[in-house]
Each structure stands twice: as structure tokens, then as C-alpha cells.
Amino acid sequence: MKLLTSLLTISLIVLSTSQTSFAQIINSPEITKKPSETESETNKTPNQSESETKQPTSEQIIRYLKLATADQLYLDGKKTAAEKLYREVKQPWEIEKNLTRQTKIAKPFYETEKLSPAGAVYWRTYQSGLKQNLVSKIVVPLQLLVEKQPEFIPGHIHYATALQKQAKTEEALKVLEAAISQYPNEPQLLRVKIAADLADKNWLDASITARQFALFNPQHPEAAEFTQLADQYLENFQSHLRGQLRENAIGSLITGAVGYALTGNLFGPISALETTIMLLRGESAVGESTAKQAQKYLPMVQDQEVLNYVRNVGQKVAAVSGRNEFDYEFYVVMDDQINAFALPGGKIFINAGTIMKTESEAELAGLLAHEIAHAVLSHGFQLVSRGSFTSNVVQYIPYVGGLTGNLIVLNYSRDMERQADTFGTKMLVNAGYAADGVRNLMVKLDQEVAKEKQPEPPAWLSTHPQSKDRISDLENLIIKNNLNRYAYEGVAKHQKISQKVAQLWHQYQQTEEYKERQREDEY
């Protein structure tokens, strides 16, 4: 790790505009440290795993140096040169071999006169189908039109409208989402997407779509209107949730379910009625209250350099989430397993192991984006508000009845996980990171399970099932929506912080607190 860190340092400094000479770098204390000093730092301690002390191979060093070089080029605005290096390091996926990926998105247009000859034929066939009221002559030509000439924005709008008329709302939304991923700054597209969400009573999705347009286009003449719409639809969503909570509260009282809903956990005993009152205060109130209790119970990382790093990455992603009413906060739990969970209102906890075992800032950002997506989409709060207080609320509170390695999270539905994957990946891209951050992390974890023949997957994968299917879904999302996976990775800073976290973890293992928790876990 020391050798890798030193080489990364050399690479970045040589690439920078600094006047420091190469000779000065080579003679720096970090690189000229005596072999005995280096060996003492890398020797395995009783609590260190082989994977934590294993030295990188020459191939790994070259890979990281290329990534570090590409990162600096990317930050310097030399994105073509950076992409070339990223492509040298990242092997193409099978899906990429079978698809022609656009290298440049064509400029959007609305005038039919600009259609290509083939596009004009599809459009005329569609118009003829409208007059004859023939579904086959309406849907099929529009589908071919958006595939062959996606820059023609009315094609997407008419295609989605045609699908909606056939009661195929889900397909219509997919068409609009794919179009918006390529052309996110076209108000007409967004208005149709919002209308489709409202027709399906997806107020939160409508609010987020409107908010993101206003965030990304502050100078656009329609930005203020979209902000107003975002506020209105968010209030509709929150009003709907409050109504559900009141109905559940009345139902619990009628059936006599006013017993203790939260027992033996972070809160101590809280009755179902008290829980309802807390939930009625809203997502932020619930998340803030739970986060405070969690910090009292869990072993937390206090190192400011580590916390600032995680918070900076998290805030960068949260800034493009579309829900600016949340006070996003990021915490690091002193545990060496890869795991993370999101509380309502944007309170995100990750384990120290997540930092140690991810290879880049993009991977860390990908996992944070996934958890932020759960919070932004109100998944946890929705489950709590819909379910009985004696089951869902207890499931919702993390670390009930166990130590940090036994994380209990919400039982998210497949749709919720797919939504978090999709929205998280889009946030990742909008924040300036490579689109495949969380996909790469999932692949790595899946490979570790297969290699070590573990009876159970790592904690984060165990709470996020069907990893192979989801890896495939993420690859399809990235490629078919032309999302850029040859963008910023951020390996140099991440390796430095990862090494520091590993040192903090080894120090923690020598403490009485750790030993006591280990004894408790054995019982």
C-alpha cells in the first residue's frame, strides 16, 4: 500500500503544474523511507487479514497509475485524453460488444423538416395511422423513429402519449426517462414526464423531475416555474403520506394495537401512538431523532479528515438529488464490513469497511448515491407509514438486537431497489463521477463471495438481493442511456483516506470497547 501510495503521489505531482522537480519527489521522506520502516508498517498484525496486508501486483500498480493520470487529465478539462486512458483500464462489457454506443449525442430538434429520409417515412406512417386509428401504424413507427433518430424530441412525446392511451403507463414512463437521460434540459419532455407521473399519482417523482431541471438550469426562463411546481408536488406527496399515517394510527387504536412498537432497540420502549406522533412530524424529524440515538449506541469514526472526505463526496451527490429540503448528513461507523443504510431525511451511515474496500471515490460515491436515492425517494418512510407498528418500524431501526455487523434494514421491494439503482446512477453521473461506480462495487463483492465460497454474501449484498440480475440491469441502464462510465474515478485521494481508515480500524481493534463488543457478539 505504501508503494502504491507513493507511485500515485509521483504520478499526480508530475501531471500537475507544480514547479517541484522530479528529483525532489524521489528524495521525499515518503519515498526514501528505510526498508525496515516500510516492512514494520506492512507486517501483518494478529487482527489483520491477508487481503489487508497483501502488496499490489505490478499490473495493479500500472492500472492505478493510469487511473490517477486519467483523473488529473479529466479535472484539467482534457476529457478526450482522459477517456482514452479510462478505456485502456476498463474492459468492455459483453453488452457493449453487441451495441454501438453513441460517442456524441446529436443536438435536439422539433421541426419535422429536419428529419432524415427514414425518419420522415416513420413520421408519415404514424400520421396515417392516427387518421385510420390503427394502433400498429401508430406505435411501431414511433418506436422505430425514437430508436433511429432520438434527437427528434416530438417523437418521444408522441410515442409516450400513444402508449399511455393504451394504458401502458409504465412503458410510457420508461420511454420518457430514456429520452430525458439523453436530453435532460428539454422542458417539453419534462412536462410530459411530469404529467405521466401525476396521472399515476407519483407526486414525488414529479417533484424531483421538476426540481432537478431547476437545479441544473438556473438561468433558464422556466426555472422559477419548475421550482414552484416541485414545491407543489412535494406538498401533495407529503399530504398523501400524512393521510396514510393518520389512517394507520386510527386503525391501530381501533384494534387495540397501542402496545410497545419499539422495544429493545435504540429508542428504548416507545408506544405505537408515540411512534405515530413522531412519524407525523415528517421524514427529517424521524431521521434526525434516529441518527442521534444511533450515534450514542454505535462506535463512530471521529477522525475529521475521514469524515470531511465522506461528507464532501456525499454532499456532491446530494446536491443533484432534487430534494433540497433535507439536511443531508453523513456518518462513518467503526466496522470493517461493507455496509450502509439511509434514514429518512437524508441521514446516511456507512461502515469504515466501505471506505477500506472500495477502490475509488466513484465506487464510494456510487454506494452513497444508492443510499441517498432511498432517502430522496422516501422508501424507508413509505414502508414505515404503510405497515403495522409492531413489525415495519422495528425492521426499519438499524442494529436492533445486535452489534454493528448485524445490520437490520428495511425490506425494500424489488421496485424500490431498482428505483434506487436507477436514480442513484443518474445522480452519480450528474455529480461528475463515472456511471459504473456502484456496479463495479457489486461485481467485486460478488466475485469475493464466489472466490471465498462464503455461505452468506457480504452484509450490503445480503440486504440488496439478486446481485447478478442487478449488475446486468445497471449495465443495460448505463449503456442504453448513453451514461458515461469513462469519467472521474478519484483513486489518489481515496487510496490515501482508505489507508488512514485501515490504520484507525487496527487501532480500534486494540481497544477495550472493541473487545467488549466482540464478547457480547459471542453470546
Coordinates of C-alpha atoms in Angstrom, one line a residue:
M1 CA 0.0 0.0 0.0
K2 CA 2.9 2.3 0.8
L3 CA 4.4 1.7 -2.6
L4 CA 1.1 2.2 -4.3
T5 CA 0.5 5.5 -2.5
S6 CA 4.0 6.7 -3.3
L7 CA 3.6 6.0 -7.0
L8 CA 0.2 7.6 -7.1
T9 CA 1.7 10.7 -5.5
I10 CA 4.5 10.8 -8.1
S11 CA 2.0 10.5 -10.9
L12 CA -0.2 13.3 -9.8
I13 CA 2.5 15.7 -8.9
V14 CA 4.3 15.1 -12.2
L15 CA 1.0 15.8 -14.0
S16 CA 0.3 18.9 -12.0
T17 CA 1.5 22.4 -12.8
S18 CA 3.7 22.4 -9.7
Q19 CA 7.3 23.6 -10.0
T20 CA 8.5 20.8 -7.8
S21 CA 11.2 18.8 -9.6
F22 CA 11.1 15.1 -10.1
A23 CA 14.3 14.7 -8.1
Q24 CA 12.7 16.4 -5.1
I25 CA 9.8 14.0 -5.3
I26 CA 12.0 10.9 -5.5
N27 CA 14.0 12.2 -2.5
S28 CA 10.9 12.9 -0.3
P29 CA 10.7 11.2 3.1
E30 CA 7.7 9.3 2.0
I31 CA 9.6 7.5 -0.8
T32 CA 13.1 7.3 0.8
K33 CA 11.9 5.7 3.9
K34 CA 14.2 2.8 5.0
P35 CA 13.1 -0.7 4.1
S36 CA 12.9 -1.7 7.8
E37 CA 10.4 1.2 8.4
T38 CA 8.3 0.1 5.4
E39 CA 8.3 -3.5 6.5
S40 CA 7.2 -2.7 10.0
E41 CA 4.2 -0.8 8.7
T42 CA 3.2 -3.6 6.3
N43 CA 3.8 -6.6 8.5
K44 CA 0.6 -8.4 9.4
T45 CA -0.7 -7.9 12.9
P46 CA -2.8 -10.7 14.6
N47 CA -6.0 -8.8 13.7
Q48 CA -5.1 -8.0 10.0
S49 CA -6.5 -10.2 7.2
E50 CA -4.2 -11.3 4.4
S51 CA -6.2 -9.1 1.9
E52 CA -5.5 -6.0 4.0
T53 CA -1.7 -6.6 4.0
K54 CA -1.2 -8.1 0.6
Q55 CA 1.0 -5.9 -1.6
P56 CA -0.3 -4.8 -5.0
T57 CA 0.9 -6.5 -8.1
S58 CA 2.7 -4.7 -10.9
E59 CA -0.4 -4.9 -13.0
Q60 CA -2.4 -3.3 -10.2
I61 CA 0.1 -0.5 -9.8
I62 CA 0.0 0.2 -13.5
R63 CA -3.8 0.2 -13.5
Y64 CA -3.9 2.7 -10.6
L65 CA -1.3 4.9 -12.2
K66 CA -3.3 5.1 -15.4
L67 CA -6.5 5.9 -13.5
A68 CA -4.7 8.6 -11.5
T69 CA -3.3 10.1 -14.6
A70 CA -6.7 9.9 -16.3
D71 CA -8.3 11.6 -13.2
Q72 CA -5.9 14.5 -13.4
L73 CA -6.5 14.9 -17.1
Y74 CA -10.2 14.8 -16.5
L75 CA -10.0 17.5 -13.9
D76 CA -7.8 19.6 -16.2
G77 CA -10.6 19.6 -18.8
K78 CA -8.7 17.2 -21.1
K79 CA -11.6 14.7 -21.2
T80 CA -10.8 13.1 -24.6
A81 CA -7.3 12.2 -23.4
A82 CA -8.7 11.1 -20.0
E83 CA -11.3 8.8 -21.7
K84 CA -8.6 7.1 -23.8
L85 CA -6.8 6.1 -20.6
Y86 CA -10.0 5.1 -18.8
R87 CA -10.9 2.8 -21.7
E88 CA -7.4 1.2 -21.5
V89 CA -8.1 0.3 -17.9
K90 CA -11.8 -0.6 -18.1
Q91 CA -12.6 -3.7 -20.1
P92 CA -15.7 -3.5 -22.3
W93 CA -18.8 -5.3 -21.0
E94 CA -20.5 -8.0 -23.1
I95 CA -23.4 -5.7 -23.7
E96 CA -21.0 -3.1 -25.1
K97 CA -19.7 -5.6 -27.6
N98 CA -23.2 -6.1 -29.0
L99 CA -24.3 -2.4 -29.1
T100 CA -23.0 0.6 -30.9
R101 CA -22.6 3.2 -28.3
Q102 CA -23.0 6.8 -29.3
T103 CA -19.9 8.9 -28.8
K104 CA -21.8 12.1 -29.2
I105 CA -25.4 12.9 -28.6
A106 CA -27.0 14.7 -31.5
K107 CA -28.4 18.2 -31.0
P108 CA -32.2 18.0 -30.3
F109 CA -34.7 19.5 -32.7
Y110 CA -38.5 19.8 -33.0
E111 CA -39.1 20.6 -36.7
T112 CA -40.3 17.7 -39.0
E113 CA -38.4 19.3 -41.9
K114 CA -35.1 18.3 -40.3
L115 CA -36.0 14.6 -40.1
S116 CA -33.8 12.2 -42.1
P117 CA -35.5 10.4 -45.1
A118 CA -36.1 7.3 -43.0
G119 CA -37.3 9.4 -40.1
A120 CA -39.7 11.2 -42.3
V121 CA -41.2 7.9 -43.5
Y122 CA -41.8 6.8 -39.9
W123 CA -43.4 10.1 -39.1
R124 CA -45.7 10.0 -42.2
T125 CA -46.7 6.4 -41.3
Y126 CA -47.6 7.5 -37.8
Q127 CA -49.7 10.4 -39.1
S128 CA -51.5 8.0 -41.4
G129 CA -52.1 5.6 -38.5
L130 CA -53.6 8.4 -36.5
K131 CA -56.1 9.1 -39.2
Q132 CA -57.0 5.4 -39.6
N133 CA -56.9 4.8 -35.9
L134 CA -54.7 1.8 -36.4
V135 CA -52.6 1.0 -33.3
S136 CA -50.0 -0.9 -35.3
K137 CA -49.4 2.0 -37.6
I138 CA -49.1 4.4 -34.6
V139 CA -46.8 2.6 -32.0
V140 CA -44.4 0.7 -34.3
P141 CA -43.4 3.7 -36.5
L142 CA -42.9 5.9 -33.4
Q143 CA -40.8 3.2 -31.7
L144 CA -38.5 3.0 -34.8
L145 CA -38.4 6.8 -35.0
V146 CA -37.1 7.3 -31.5
E147 CA -34.6 4.5 -32.0
K148 CA -33.2 5.8 -35.3
Q149 CA -33.5 9.5 -34.6
P150 CA -33.7 10.2 -30.9
E151 CA -32.8 13.8 -31.3
F152 CA -36.3 14.5 -32.7
I153 CA -38.0 15.4 -29.3
P154 CA -41.6 15.2 -30.5
G155 CA -41.0 11.5 -31.4
H156 CA -40.6 10.6 -27.8
I157 CA -43.5 12.7 -26.7
H158 CA -45.9 11.2 -29.2
Y159 CA -44.6 7.7 -28.5
A160 CA -45.2 8.0 -24.8
T161 CA -48.6 9.6 -25.3
A162 CA -49.6 6.7 -27.6
L163 CA -48.5 4.2 -25.0
Q164 CA -50.5 6.0 -22.3
K165 CA -53.6 5.9 -24.4
Q166 CA -53.2 2.1 -24.4
A167 CA -53.0 2.1 -20.6
K168 CA -49.3 1.2 -20.8
T169 CA -48.2 3.9 -18.3
E170 CA -45.1 2.1 -17.1
E171 CA -43.8 1.7 -20.7
A172 CA -44.6 5.3 -21.4
L173 CA -42.6 6.4 -18.3
K174 CA -39.6 4.3 -19.4
V175 CA -39.7 5.9 -22.9
L176 CA -39.7 9.4 -21.3
E177 CA -37.0 8.5 -18.8
A178 CA -34.7 7.2 -21.5
A179 CA -35.3 10.4 -23.5
I180 CA -34.7 12.6 -20.5
S181 CA -31.4 10.8 -19.7
Q182 CA -30.1 12.0 -23.1
Y183 CA -31.9 15.3 -23.2
P184 CA -32.4 16.4 -19.6
N185 CA -32.8 20.1 -20.4
E186 CA -35.8 20.0 -22.7
P187 CA -38.8 21.4 -20.8
Q188 CA -41.3 19.9 -23.2
L189 CA -40.0 16.4 -22.5
L190 CA -40.1 17.1 -18.7
R191 CA -43.6 18.4 -18.8
V192 CA -44.9 15.3 -20.4
K193 CA -43.0 13.1 -17.9
I194 CA -44.4 15.1 -15.0
A195 CA -47.9 14.8 -16.5
A196 CA -47.5 11.0 -16.7
D197 CA -46.2 10.8 -13.1
L198 CA -49.2 12.9 -11.9
A199 CA -51.6 10.7 -13.8
D200 CA -50.2 7.7 -11.9
K201 CA -50.2 9.7 -8.6
N202 CA -46.4 9.7 -8.4
W203 CA -46.2 13.1 -6.9
L204 CA -42.7 12.6 -5.5
D205 CA -41.3 11.6 -8.9
A206 CA -42.9 14.6 -10.5
S207 CA -41.4 16.9 -7.8
I208 CA -37.9 15.5 -8.3
T209 CA -38.1 15.8 -12.1
A210 CA -39.1 19.5 -11.8
R211 CA -36.6 20.2 -9.1
Q212 CA -33.7 18.8 -11.0
F213 CA -34.5 20.8 -14.1
A214 CA -34.5 24.0 -12.0
L215 CA -31.2 23.0 -10.2
F216 CA -29.4 22.2 -13.5
N217 CA -30.7 25.1 -15.4
P218 CA -30.9 28.1 -13.0
Q219 CA -30.7 30.7 -15.8
H220 CA -33.5 29.1 -17.9
P221 CA -36.6 31.3 -18.2
E222 CA -38.8 28.4 -17.0
A223 CA -36.6 27.6 -14.0
A224 CA -38.7 29.5 -11.5
E225 CA -41.9 27.9 -12.7
F226 CA -40.4 24.4 -12.3
T227 CA -39.3 25.2 -8.8
Q228 CA -42.8 26.2 -7.9
L229 CA -44.2 23.0 -9.5
A230 CA -41.6 21.0 -7.5
D231 CA -42.8 22.6 -4.2
Q232 CA -46.4 22.0 -5.1
Y233 CA -46.0 18.3 -6.0
L234 CA -43.8 17.7 -2.9
E235 CA -46.6 19.1 -0.7
N236 CA -49.0 16.8 -2.4
F237 CA -46.8 13.8 -1.7
Q238 CA -46.3 14.8 1.9
S239 CA -50.0 15.4 2.4
H240 CA -50.7 11.9 1.0
L241 CA -48.2 10.3 3.4
R242 CA -49.7 12.2 6.4
G243 CA -53.1 10.9 5.4
Q244 CA -51.8 7.3 5.4
L245 CA -50.2 7.8 8.8
R246 CA -53.4 9.1 10.3
E247 CA -55.4 6.1 8.9
N248 CA -52.8 3.7 10.3
A249 CA -52.9 5.4 13.7
I250 CA -56.7 5.2 13.8
G251 CA -56.6 1.6 12.8
S252 CA -54.0 0.8 15.5
L253 CA -56.2 2.4 18.1
I254 CA -59.3 0.7 17.0
T255 CA -57.7 -2.8 17.0
G256 CA -56.0 -2.1 20.4
A257 CA -52.5 -2.1 18.9
V258 CA -51.2 0.6 21.2
G259 CA -48.7 -1.7 22.8
Y260 CA -44.9 -1.1 22.5
A261 CA -43.8 -1.0 19.0
L262 CA -40.2 -0.2 19.6
T263 CA -38.6 -2.3 22.3
G264 CA -35.1 -3.5 22.9
N265 CA -33.6 -1.1 20.4
L266 CA -32.0 2.3 20.1
F267 CA -35.0 4.2 21.4
G268 CA -36.0 2.0 24.3
P269 CA -39.7 1.3 24.6
I270 CA -41.9 3.7 22.6
S271 CA -45.6 3.0 22.1
A272 CA -47.3 2.8 18.8
L273 CA -49.1 6.0 19.5
E274 CA -45.9 7.8 20.4
T275 CA -44.3 6.4 17.2
T276 CA -47.2 7.7 15.1
I277 CA -46.8 11.2 16.6
M278 CA -43.1 11.1 15.8
L279 CA -43.7 10.0 12.2
L280 CA -46.3 12.7 11.7
R281 CA -43.6 15.3 12.3
G282 CA -42.1 14.2 9.0
E283 CA -39.1 12.5 7.4
S284 CA -36.5 14.9 8.6
A285 CA -37.7 14.7 12.2
V286 CA -37.6 10.9 12.2
G287 CA -34.2 10.7 10.6
E288 CA -32.7 13.3 13.0
S289 CA -34.0 11.6 16.1
T290 CA -32.9 8.1 14.9
A291 CA -29.5 9.4 13.9
K292 CA -28.8 10.9 17.3
Q293 CA -29.7 7.7 19.0
A294 CA -27.6 5.6 16.6
Q295 CA -24.5 7.7 17.3
K296 CA -24.9 7.1 21.0
Y297 CA -25.1 3.3 20.5
L298 CA -22.7 2.7 17.6
P299 CA -18.9 3.0 17.6
M300 CA -18.3 6.1 15.4
V301 CA -15.3 7.3 13.5
Q302 CA -14.3 10.7 14.8
D303 CA -11.3 11.5 12.6
Q304 CA -12.1 14.8 10.9
E305 CA -10.1 14.1 7.7
V306 CA -12.0 10.9 7.1
L307 CA -15.4 12.5 7.9
N308 CA -14.7 15.5 5.7
Y309 CA -13.8 13.3 2.8
V310 CA -17.0 11.2 3.1
R311 CA -19.2 14.3 3.7
N312 CA -17.7 16.1 0.6
V313 CA -18.4 13.1 -1.6
G314 CA -21.9 12.7 -0.1
Q315 CA -22.8 16.4 -0.4
K316 CA -21.6 16.4 -4.0
V317 CA -24.1 13.7 -4.8
A318 CA -26.9 15.1 -2.6
A319 CA -26.6 18.5 -4.3
V320 CA -28.1 17.0 -7.5
S321 CA -30.8 14.9 -5.8
G322 CA -33.7 17.2 -6.3
R323 CA -34.7 17.4 -2.6
N324 CA -33.1 20.3 -1.1
E325 CA -35.4 20.4 2.0
F326 CA -33.3 17.7 3.6
D327 CA -30.3 18.4 5.8
Y328 CA -28.0 15.7 4.4
E329 CA -25.6 14.3 7.0
F330 CA -23.0 11.5 6.6
Y331 CA -21.6 9.3 9.4
V332 CA -19.0 6.6 9.5
V333 CA -19.4 3.5 11.7
M334 CA -16.3 1.8 13.0
D335 CA -16.9 -1.6 11.4
D336 CA -14.8 -3.3 8.8
Q337 CA -17.7 -4.8 6.8
I338 CA -19.0 -3.1 3.6
N339 CA -22.4 -1.8 4.6
A340 CA -24.5 1.4 4.5
F341 CA -28.0 2.5 5.4
A342 CA -30.2 5.5 4.9
L343 CA -32.5 7.1 7.4
P344 CA -35.4 9.3 6.4
G345 CA -34.5 12.9 5.8
G346 CA -31.1 12.2 4.3
K347 CA -29.1 10.8 7.3
I348 CA -26.7 8.3 5.7
F349 CA -24.4 5.9 7.7
I350 CA -21.6 3.9 6.1
N351 CA -19.2 1.4 7.7
A352 CA -15.5 2.1 7.7
G353 CA -15.1 -1.1 5.8
T354 CA -16.9 0.6 2.9
I355 CA -14.0 3.1 2.6
M356 CA -11.3 0.4 3.1
K357 CA -12.7 -2.0 0.5
T358 CA -13.7 0.4 -2.3
E359 CA -11.1 1.2 -4.9
S360 CA -12.1 4.7 -5.8
E361 CA -14.1 7.8 -4.9
A362 CA -16.5 6.8 -7.7
E363 CA -17.3 3.5 -6.0
L364 CA -17.8 5.1 -2.7
A365 CA -20.0 7.8 -4.3
G366 CA -22.0 5.1 -6.1
L367 CA -22.8 3.4 -2.8
L368 CA -23.7 6.7 -1.2
A369 CA -25.8 7.6 -4.2
H370 CA -27.8 4.4 -3.9
E371 CA -28.5 5.1 -0.2
I372 CA -29.2 8.8 -0.9
A373 CA -31.7 7.6 -3.5
H374 CA -33.6 5.6 -0.9
A375 CA -33.9 8.7 1.3
V376 CA -34.8 11.0 -1.6
L377 CA -37.4 8.6 -2.9
S378 CA -38.8 8.3 0.7
H379 CA -38.6 4.5 0.5
G380 CA -38.0 3.9 4.2
F381 CA -40.5 6.4 5.3
Q382 CA -43.1 4.9 3.0
L383 CA -42.6 1.5 4.4
V384 CA -42.9 2.7 8.0
S385 CA -46.0 4.7 7.3
R386 CA -47.8 1.9 5.4
G387 CA -47.0 -1.0 7.7
S388 CA -48.0 -2.1 11.2
F389 CA -46.1 -0.5 14.0
T390 CA -45.1 -3.8 15.6
S391 CA -43.2 -5.1 12.5
N392 CA -42.1 -2.5 10.0
V393 CA -40.9 0.1 12.5
V394 CA -38.8 -2.4 14.3
Q395 CA -37.4 -3.6 10.9
Y396 CA -36.7 0.0 10.0
I397 CA -34.5 0.7 13.0
P398 CA -30.9 -0.5 12.3
Y399 CA -28.8 -2.6 14.6
V400 CA -31.8 -3.9 16.6
G401 CA -30.7 -6.8 18.9
G402 CA -27.1 -7.0 17.6
L403 CA -23.8 -5.3 17.0
T404 CA -22.7 -3.4 14.0
G405 CA -22.1 -6.5 11.9
N406 CA -25.7 -7.5 12.2
L407 CA -27.4 -4.7 10.3
I408 CA -31.2 -4.8 10.1
V409 CA -32.6 -2.7 7.3
L410 CA -35.9 -2.1 5.6
N411 CA -37.2 -4.9 3.4
Y412 CA -37.2 -2.8 0.3
S413 CA -39.3 -4.1 -2.6
R414 CA -37.7 -5.0 -5.9
D415 CA -39.2 -1.9 -7.4
M416 CA -37.7 0.2 -4.7
E417 CA -34.2 -1.3 -5.2
R418 CA -34.5 -0.8 -9.0
Q419 CA -35.5 2.8 -8.4
A420 CA -32.6 3.4 -6.1
D421 CA -30.2 1.8 -8.6
T422 CA -31.5 3.9 -11.5
F423 CA -31.9 7.2 -9.7
G424 CA -28.6 6.7 -7.8
T425 CA -26.7 6.0 -11.0
K426 CA -28.2 9.2 -12.6
M427 CA -27.2 11.2 -9.6
L428 CA -23.7 9.8 -9.8
V429 CA -23.4 10.9 -13.4
N430 CA -24.8 14.3 -12.7
A431 CA -22.3 14.7 -9.8
G432 CA -19.5 14.2 -12.3
Y433 CA -18.5 10.6 -11.4
A434 CA -18.1 7.6 -13.7
A435 CA -21.5 6.0 -14.1
D436 CA -20.4 2.5 -13.1
G437 CA -19.4 3.2 -9.5
V438 CA -21.9 1.1 -7.7
R439 CA -22.0 -1.5 -10.5
N440 CA -18.2 -2.1 -10.1
L441 CA -18.6 -2.4 -6.3
M442 CA -21.3 -5.0 -6.7
V443 CA -19.2 -7.0 -9.2
K444 CA -16.3 -7.0 -6.8
L445 CA -18.4 -8.2 -3.8
D446 CA -20.0 -10.9 -6.0
Q447 CA -16.5 -12.1 -7.0
E448 CA -15.3 -12.2 -3.4
V449 CA -18.3 -14.4 -2.5
A450 CA -17.6 -16.8 -5.3
K451 CA -13.8 -16.9 -4.6
E452 CA -14.1 -17.5 -0.9
K453 CA -17.2 -19.7 -1.2
Q454 CA -18.9 -17.8 1.6
P455 CA -22.2 -19.3 2.8
E456 CA -23.6 -15.8 3.1
P457 CA -22.9 -12.7 1.0
P458 CA -21.4 -9.5 2.4
A459 CA -23.9 -7.6 4.5
W460 CA -24.7 -4.9 1.9
L461 CA -25.4 -7.5 -0.8
S462 CA -27.4 -9.6 1.6
T463 CA -29.8 -6.8 2.1
H464 CA -29.8 -6.0 -1.6
P465 CA -30.6 -9.4 -3.3
Q466 CA -30.3 -10.7 -6.8
S467 CA -26.9 -9.1 -7.4
K468 CA -26.2 -10.7 -10.7
D469 CA -29.5 -9.5 -12.2
R470 CA -29.0 -6.1 -10.8
I471 CA -25.4 -5.9 -12.2
S472 CA -26.9 -6.7 -15.6
D473 CA -29.7 -4.2 -15.2
L474 CA -27.1 -1.5 -14.3
E475 CA -25.0 -2.3 -17.3
N476 CA -28.1 -2.0 -19.5
L477 CA -29.1 1.3 -17.9
I478 CA -25.6 2.8 -18.4
I479 CA -25.2 1.6 -22.0
K480 CA -28.7 2.1 -23.4
N481 CA -29.0 5.5 -21.8
N482 CA -25.5 6.6 -23.0
L483 CA -24.3 7.3 -19.5
N484 CA -20.6 8.0 -19.3
R485 CA -18.6 5.4 -17.4
Y486 CA -15.3 6.8 -18.6
A487 CA -15.4 9.8 -16.3
Y488 CA -13.8 10.8 -13.0
E489 CA -12.8 7.9 -10.7
G490 CA -10.8 9.6 -8.0
V491 CA -8.3 7.0 -7.0
A492 CA -5.5 9.0 -5.4
K493 CA -7.3 10.8 -2.6
H494 CA -9.4 7.7 -2.0
Q495 CA -6.3 5.5 -1.5
K496 CA -4.9 7.9 1.0
I497 CA -8.1 8.0 3.0
S498 CA -8.5 4.3 2.7
Q499 CA -5.1 3.7 4.2
K500 CA -5.9 6.1 7.1
V501 CA -9.2 4.3 7.8
A502 CA -7.4 1.0 7.9
Q503 CA -5.0 2.3 10.5
L504 CA -7.9 3.7 12.6
W505 CA -9.6 0.3 12.4
H506 CA -6.5 -1.6 13.6
Q507 CA -6.1 0.9 16.5
Y508 CA -9.7 0.4 17.4
Q509 CA -9.3 -3.4 17.5
Q510 CA -6.9 -2.9 20.4
T511 CA -9.4 -1.0 22.5
E512 CA -11.5 -2.4 25.4
E513 CA -14.6 -1.2 23.6
Y514 CA -13.9 -3.4 20.6
K515 CA -13.1 -6.4 22.8
E516 CA -16.2 -5.9 24.9
R517 CA -18.4 -5.8 21.7
Q518 CA -16.7 -9.0 20.5
R519 CA -17.5 -10.8 23.8
E520 CA -21.1 -9.6 23.5
D521 CA -21.4 -10.8 20.0
E522 CA -20.2 -14.3 21.0
Y523 CA -23.1 -14.5 23.4

